[in-house]
Amino acid sequence: MRIDYFRILKLKGLTTTVVLFSCFTMLTFSAHAQLDSTKITVESGKKIFEASCATCHSSCPDEVITGPSLFGVADRWSEAGLSRELLRLWVQNPNAAKASGEKYINTLWTEWVDRRAAGVMTAQAVSDEDVESILAYLDTKPCKPKAEGGGCPPQVLPEEEESVSLWMYITLFLLLVLIFGAAGVRRQLKYANLKKEGIHYDEMPSYMDELKMLIGNNRKLFSVIVLLLVAFGAKDIWYTLKDVGVYGGHDYNTGLNYRPEQPIDFSHKIHAGCNEIECVYCHSSAEKGKHAEIPSSNVCMNCHKHIKKGKRENSEQEIQKIYDAVGFNADTKTYGEEGEPIKWVKVHNLPDHVYFNHSQHVVVAGIECQECHGPVEEMDVVEQVAPLTMGWCINCHNETEVAYKENGYYKEMHKRFTKDDLRKFLEDKKITAREMGGWECAKCHY
Ligand code: HEC
Ligand code: HEC
Ligand code: HEC
Ligand code: HEC
Ligand code: HEC
Ligand code: HEC
């Protein structure tokens, strides 16, 4: 419907216009009481959300971190009949908002504070405009689509598997005891009856003979049971051998597929995969120097000060190990005396006489971590996927062109090349790492 303001103006004169105009301004003012709309932007909302809220809240539907997902949160509050002011107050001071006694907030409390023990949300130092910006950002439904296969379903833990099969064995054992017990009583009765009927045996047939008879009469059933037992047994043996490193996998000469047990059940899949944390967030020295280094517990605490548990069952006790190492009390959120540092087991080991430098490969050559370490972001437990032999190094140096075109360092080198050098290098229209000295013994050997 279109309103012909021009006609209204003409018909009713100036007074109508003035009344209409002031109504309009009053409406806009009351809707955004004391809000400075110039300070409300999706971009600043994104920044504040990522810096202050994302450690505890996901923006994806139903995804729980410490607190509930904030996907569609504004709708939830308005559907519950709560005002926007109260929602803003909640973010700034949850306790004050709870004092309103609203049913929705009480339910939130029962669910998160009482039942899930997530703790009361910490009051956030944000202005009204900041909260509006966050809500505007959330309105854009910023949840990133997960990788194919629906992202990261909760994993099945080896512990669970073990306890399942343990229970299976216990049940099986009890069942056998029962069967034999019952069979024993029945047997006694049977032979007692036979005796009564005047039939005499010198000796009762042994359990073994009875079992043979039983099996003979129920061949099919027993072959199925035996097959099942063999299959389960073989699976367990297979996994045990794999863990110890006997089966194929881990080759003691090259270290290939070596995946030692770590002091904390730390999963790259959960961190670098599902939560898309950059490799260099934790391994920052890979870009700076020789070693990629394992992050210190303080790096873990950047996030785990807030994140006390994950989705897997053992997550709480595993994260507790970080707290123990840094002496953090998760209930009082205070630091006390530090414990033993976490002793990670090194997976990749080059001999001492070899020189290898990460930043040379990662920064100068621009090689992705995955080219040498495989799809780490898909691994629950890191394993060595490259042989780390001399052949492996020099093969790649022979095949890989150096990225000299985009690289200032090589522009500089290029200038210094003699014509002969250049002809030699460019014969095959490419410059490989080998031609840059990547096959010289002294480059790799101390
Ligand atoms: C330390 C963790 C933590 C941080 C940081 C945090 N929250 Fe929360 N938030 C929670 C928890 C836990 C709840 C559930 C209620 C409770 O336990 O107090 C919650 C609840 C909420 C709710 C209600 C959700 C619903 O489903 O109705 C909103 C809205 C909210 N938080 C917004 C924010 C915003 C916006 C920020 C950032 C400025 C933020 N929170 C930062 C932990 C946190
Ligand atoms: C949240 C921190 C974190 C992130 C993100 C992370 N890592 Fe790690 N990384 C660790 C920790 C802790 C260890 C030691 C425990 C282990 O081996 O699992 C480790 C070990 C490794 C190892 C084995 C090191 C050795 O002992 O030889 C490799 C290789 C590795 N990470 C590569 C990567 C790559 C590639 C990425 C990105 C895809 C990545 N990491 C992302 C924390 C992280
Ligand atoms: C050109 C191959 C190559 C690339 C690319 C590479 N690495 Fe490595 N990485 C190695 C080798 C070889 C070792 C073993 C070094 C040693 O034992 O001295 C290693 C060891 C590690 C270690 C164990 C700690 C250490 O430094 O010895 C971590 C962690 C690691 N790499 C992470 C990364 C990350 C993260 C990236 C990407 C940013 C990356 N690597 C890129 C080859 C590579
Ligand atoms: C940038 C943030 C961040 C850093 C840094 C970080 N984590 Fe985490 N971590 C998370 C998140 C988010 C989860 C919850 C994942 C989930 O279950 O969805 C998590 C979960 C975990 C879990 C439980 C996993 C599960 O669900 O079973 C462990 C254990 C853990 N982290 C250990 C570590 C260790 C050890 C470090 C340091 C080397 C570390 N984390 C560093 C964000 C981080
Ligand atoms: C995935 C391919 C690849 C693998 C695997 C690889 N390198 Fe390299 N490496 C390169 C490239 C490309 C360069 C050239 C970097 C540059 O200077 O632009 C290079 C450069 C080097 C240099 C510097 C050479 C010079 O001229 O200064 C050394 C030393 C080196 N690598 C050692 C190693 C060692 C040791 C290994 C095995 C443990 C190894 N590299 C494995 C690709 C690789
Ligand atoms: C690109 C890097 C690289 C270059 C260039 C290189 N090596 Fe190696 N070399 C290695 C690595 C890595 C190993 C360790 C392999 C292992 O442990 O299996 C190694 C191992 C060796 C060993 C075996 C030592 C042992 O413990 O078995 C000898 C000998 C050796 N190199 C000699 C040389 C000589 C001679 C040259 C020059 C012609 C040379 N290397 C050039 C990387 C290199």
PDB file of N, CA and C in Angstrom, residues 243-288:
ATOM      1  N   ASP A 243      48.387 -50.871  18.284  1.00  0.00           N
ATOM      2  CA  ASP A 243      48.817 -49.899  19.277  1.00  0.00           C
ATOM      3  C   ASP A 243      50.268 -50.108  19.664  1.00  0.00           C
ATOM      4  N   VAL A 244      50.646 -51.357  19.817  1.00  0.00           N
ATOM      5  CA  VAL A 244      52.026 -51.626  20.176  1.00  0.00           C
ATOM      6  C   VAL A 244      52.929 -51.343  18.981  1.00  0.00           C
ATOM      7  N   GLY A 245      52.352 -51.351  17.783  1.00  0.00           N
ATOM      8  CA  GLY A 245      53.138 -51.007  16.608  1.00  0.00           C
ATOM      9  C   GLY A 245      53.675 -52.221  15.892  1.00  0.00           C
ATOM     10  N   VAL A 246      53.110 -53.383  16.176  1.00  0.00           N
ATOM     11  CA  VAL A 246      53.609 -54.589  15.520  1.00  0.00           C
ATOM     12  C   VAL A 246      53.033 -54.695  14.109  1.00  0.00           C
ATOM     13  N   TYR A 247      51.710 -54.627  14.038  1.00  0.00           N
ATOM     14  CA  TYR A 247      51.062 -54.745  12.737  1.00  0.00           C
ATOM     15  C   TYR A 247      51.529 -53.647  11.803  1.00  0.00           C
ATOM     16  N   GLY A 248      51.882 -54.009  10.596  1.00  0.00           N
ATOM     17  CA  GLY A 248      52.280 -53.123   9.493  1.00  0.00           C
ATOM     18  C   GLY A 248      52.736 -51.785  10.006  1.00  0.00           C
ATOM     19  N   GLY A 249      51.848 -50.824   9.865  1.00  0.00           N
ATOM     20  CA  GLY A 249      51.960 -49.479  10.383  1.00  0.00           C
ATOM     21  C   GLY A 249      53.366 -49.016  10.702  1.00  0.00           C
ATOM     22  N   HIS A 250      53.626 -48.894  11.966  1.00  0.00           N
ATOM     23  CA  HIS A 250      54.846 -48.286  12.440  1.00  0.00           C
ATOM     24  C   HIS A 250      56.073 -49.104  12.050  1.00  0.00           C
ATOM     25  N   ASP A 251      56.959 -48.472  11.303  1.00  0.00           N
ATOM     26  CA  ASP A 251      58.170 -49.134  10.870  1.00  0.00           C
ATOM     27  C   ASP A 251      59.317 -48.584  11.721  1.00  0.00           C
ATOM     28  N   TYR A 252      59.968 -49.473  12.466  1.00  0.00           N
ATOM     29  CA  TYR A 252      60.975 -48.988  13.401  1.00  0.00           C
ATOM     30  C   TYR A 252      62.194 -48.380  12.722  1.00  0.00           C
ATOM     31  N   ASN A 253      62.432 -48.738  11.458  1.00  0.00           N
ATOM     32  CA  ASN A 253      63.594 -48.173  10.780  1.00  0.00           C
ATOM     33  C   ASN A 253      63.369 -46.732  10.375  1.00  0.00           C
ATOM     34  N   THR A 254      62.176 -46.443   9.839  1.00  0.00           N
ATOM     35  CA  THR A 254      61.932 -45.086   9.353  1.00  0.00           C
ATOM     36  C   THR A 254      61.049 -44.276  10.300  1.00  0.00           C
ATOM     37  N   GLY A 255      60.421 -44.922  11.256  1.00  0.00           N
ATOM     38  CA  GLY A 255      59.508 -44.187  12.129  1.00  0.00           C
ATOM     39  C   GLY A 255      58.165 -43.963  11.473  1.00  0.00           C
ATOM     40  N   LEU A 256      57.993 -44.472  10.270  1.00  0.00           N
ATOM     41  CA  LEU A 256      56.748 -44.259   9.535  1.00  0.00           C
ATOM     42  C   LEU A 256      55.558 -44.769  10.344  1.00  0.00           C
ATOM     43  N   ASN A 257      54.506 -43.965  10.384  1.00  0.00           N
ATOM     44  CA  ASN A 257      53.275 -44.288  11.124  1.00  0.00           C
ATOM     45  C   ASN A 257      53.463 -44.379  12.632  1.00  0.00           C
ATOM     46  N   TYR A 258      54.566 -43.844  13.117  1.00  0.00           N
ATOM     47  CA  TYR A 258      54.794 -43.819  14.561  1.00  0.00           C
ATOM     48  C   TYR A 258      53.766 -42.896  15.206  1.00  0.00           C
ATOM     49  N   ARG A 259      53.013 -43.410  16.144  1.00  0.00           N
ATOM     50  CA  ARG A 259      52.051 -42.564  16.863  1.00  0.00           C
ATOM     51  C   ARG A 259      52.030 -42.916  18.343  1.00  0.00           C
ATOM     52  N   PRO A 260      53.003 -42.367  19.068  1.00  0.00           N
ATOM     53  CA  PRO A 260      53.131 -42.734  20.476  1.00  0.00           C
ATOM     54  C   PRO A 260      51.940 -42.225  21.275  1.00  0.00           C
ATOM     55  N   GLU A 261      51.704 -42.846  22.406  1.00  0.00           N
ATOM     56  CA  GLU A 261      50.638 -42.389  23.296  1.00  0.00           C
ATOM     57  C   GLU A 261      51.097 -41.103  23.972  1.00  0.00           C
ATOM     58  N   GLN A 262      50.198 -40.124  24.070  1.00  0.00           N
ATOM     59  CA  GLN A 262      50.562 -38.836  24.658  1.00  0.00           C
ATOM     60  C   GLN A 262      49.982 -38.713  26.069  1.00  0.00           C
ATOM     61  N   PRO A 263      50.590 -37.853  26.890  1.00  0.00           N
ATOM     62  CA  PRO A 263      50.125 -37.728  28.285  1.00  0.00           C
ATOM     63  C   PRO A 263      48.703 -37.158  28.402  1.00  0.00           C
ATOM     64  N   ILE A 264      48.267 -36.399  27.371  1.00  0.00           N
ATOM     65  CA  ILE A 264      46.888 -35.915  27.354  1.00  0.00           C
ATOM     66  C   ILE A 264      46.266 -36.390  26.051  1.00  0.00           C
ATOM     67  N   ASP A 265      45.021 -36.796  26.115  1.00  0.00           N
ATOM     68  CA  ASP A 265      44.326 -37.236  24.914  1.00  0.00           C
ATOM     69  C   ASP A 265      43.971 -35.995  24.102  1.00  0.00           C
ATOM     70  N   PHE A 266      45.002 -35.409  23.477  1.00  0.00           N
ATOM     71  CA  PHE A 266      44.828 -34.181  22.711  1.00  0.00           C
ATOM     72  C   PHE A 266      44.517 -34.539  21.264  1.00  0.00           C
ATOM     73  N   SER A 267      43.442 -33.978  20.729  1.00  0.00           N
ATOM     74  CA  SER A 267      43.060 -34.328  19.371  1.00  0.00           C
ATOM     75  C   SER A 267      43.238 -33.150  18.413  1.00  0.00           C
ATOM     76  N   HIS A 268      44.074 -33.353  17.376  1.00  0.00           N
ATOM     77  CA  HIS A 268      44.212 -32.320  16.341  1.00  0.00           C
ATOM     78  C   HIS A 268      42.921 -32.189  15.561  1.00  0.00           C
ATOM     79  N   LYS A 269      42.200 -33.304  15.430  1.00  0.00           N
ATOM     80  CA  LYS A 269      40.945 -33.261  14.675  1.00  0.00           C
ATOM     81  C   LYS A 269      39.974 -32.277  15.330  1.00  0.00           C
ATOM     82  N   ILE A 270      39.874 -32.355  16.653  1.00  0.00           N
ATOM     83  CA  ILE A 270      38.954 -31.455  17.355  1.00  0.00           C
ATOM     84  C   ILE A 270      39.436 -30.005  17.262  1.00  0.00           C
ATOM     85  N   HIS A 271      40.732 -29.790  17.413  1.00  0.00           N
ATOM     86  CA  HIS A 271      41.230 -28.411  17.454  1.00  0.00           C
ATOM     87  C   HIS A 271      41.435 -27.818  16.065  1.00  0.00           C
ATOM     88  N   ALA A 272      42.296 -28.460  15.247  1.00  0.00           N
ATOM     89  CA  ALA A 272      42.619 -27.884  13.946  1.00  0.00           C
ATOM     90  C   ALA A 272      41.522 -28.190  12.929  1.00  0.00           C
ATOM     91  N   GLY A 273      40.802 -29.309  13.112  1.00  0.00           N
ATOM     92  CA  GLY A 273      39.744 -29.673  12.175  1.00  0.00           C
ATOM     93  C   GLY A 273      38.423 -29.013  12.541  1.00  0.00           C
ATOM     94  N   CYS A 274      37.724 -29.574  13.514  1.00  0.00           N
ATOM     95  CA  CYS A 274      36.375 -29.098  13.862  1.00  0.00           C
ATOM     96  C   CYS A 274      36.365 -27.634  14.258  1.00  0.00           C
ATOM     97  N   ASN A 275      37.337 -27.222  15.066  1.00  0.00           N
ATOM     98  CA  ASN A 275      37.305 -25.839  15.544  1.00  0.00           C
ATOM     99  C   ASN A 275      38.169 -24.894  14.707  1.00  0.00           C
ATOM    100  N   GLU A 276      38.746 -25.446  13.643  1.00  0.00           N
ATOM    101  CA  GLU A 276      39.482 -24.643  12.657  1.00  0.00           C
ATOM    102  C   GLU A 276      40.519 -23.702  13.253  1.00  0.00           C
ATOM    103  N   ILE A 277      41.201 -24.173  14.282  1.00  0.00           N
ATOM    104  CA  ILE A 277      42.283 -23.359  14.841  1.00  0.00           C
ATOM    105  C   ILE A 277      43.501 -23.527  13.931  1.00  0.00           C
ATOM    106  N   GLU A 278      44.105 -22.400  13.529  1.00  0.00           N
ATOM    107  CA  GLU A 278      45.257 -22.440  12.623  1.00  0.00           C
ATOM    108  C   GLU A 278      46.409 -23.201  13.265  1.00  0.00           C
ATOM    109  N   CYS A 279      47.155 -23.945  12.425  1.00  0.00           N
ATOM    110  CA  CYS A 279      48.304 -24.683  12.944  1.00  0.00           C
ATOM    111  C   CYS A 279      49.260 -23.741  13.675  1.00  0.00           C
ATOM    112  N   VAL A 280      49.489 -22.566  13.084  1.00  0.00           N
ATOM    113  CA  VAL A 280      50.521 -21.702  13.650  1.00  0.00           C
ATOM    114  C   VAL A 280      50.028 -20.930  14.873  1.00  0.00           C
ATOM    115  N   TYR A 281      48.725 -21.050  15.198  1.00  0.00           N
ATOM    116  CA  TYR A 281      48.266 -20.487  16.479  1.00  0.00           C
ATOM    117  C   TYR A 281      49.013 -21.207  17.598  1.00  0.00           C
ATOM    118  N   CYS A 282      49.156 -22.504  17.456  1.00  0.00           N
ATOM    119  CA  CYS A 282      49.856 -23.279  18.477  1.00  0.00           C
ATOM    120  C   CYS A 282      51.328 -23.489  18.146  1.00  0.00           C
ATOM    121  N   HIS A 283      51.624 -23.701  16.856  1.00  0.00           N
ATOM    122  CA  HIS A 283      53.022 -23.957  16.474  1.00  0.00           C
ATOM    123  C   HIS A 283      53.603 -22.704  15.832  1.00  0.00           C
ATOM    124  N   SER A 284      53.565 -21.594  16.557  1.00  0.00           N
ATOM    125  CA  SER A 284      53.923 -20.316  15.930  1.00  0.00           C
ATOM    126  C   SER A 284      55.383 -20.269  15.509  1.00  0.00           C
ATOM    127  N   SER A 285      56.249 -21.020  16.196  1.00  0.00           N
ATOM    128  CA  SER A 285      57.662 -20.913  15.842  1.00  0.00           C
ATOM    129  C   SER A 285      57.971 -21.575  14.503  1.00  0.00           C
ATOM    130  N   ALA A 286      56.999 -22.330  13.923  1.00  0.00           N
ATOM    131  CA  ALA A 286      57.247 -22.937  12.609  1.00  0.00           C
ATOM    132  C   ALA A 286      57.498 -21.857  11.563  1.00  0.00           C
ATOM    133  N   GLU A 287      56.947 -20.676  11.788  1.00  0.00           N
ATOM    134  CA  GLU A 287      57.141 -19.591  10.828  1.00  0.00           C
ATOM    135  C   GLU A 287      58.357 -18.754  11.178  1.00  0.00           C
ATOM    136  N   LYS A 288      58.895 -18.979  12.368  1.00  0.00           N
ATOM    137  CA  LYS A 288      59.957 -18.092  12.824  1.00  0.00           C
ATOM    138  C   LYS A 288      61.328 -18.732  12.794  1.00  0.00           C
TER     139      LYS A 288
END
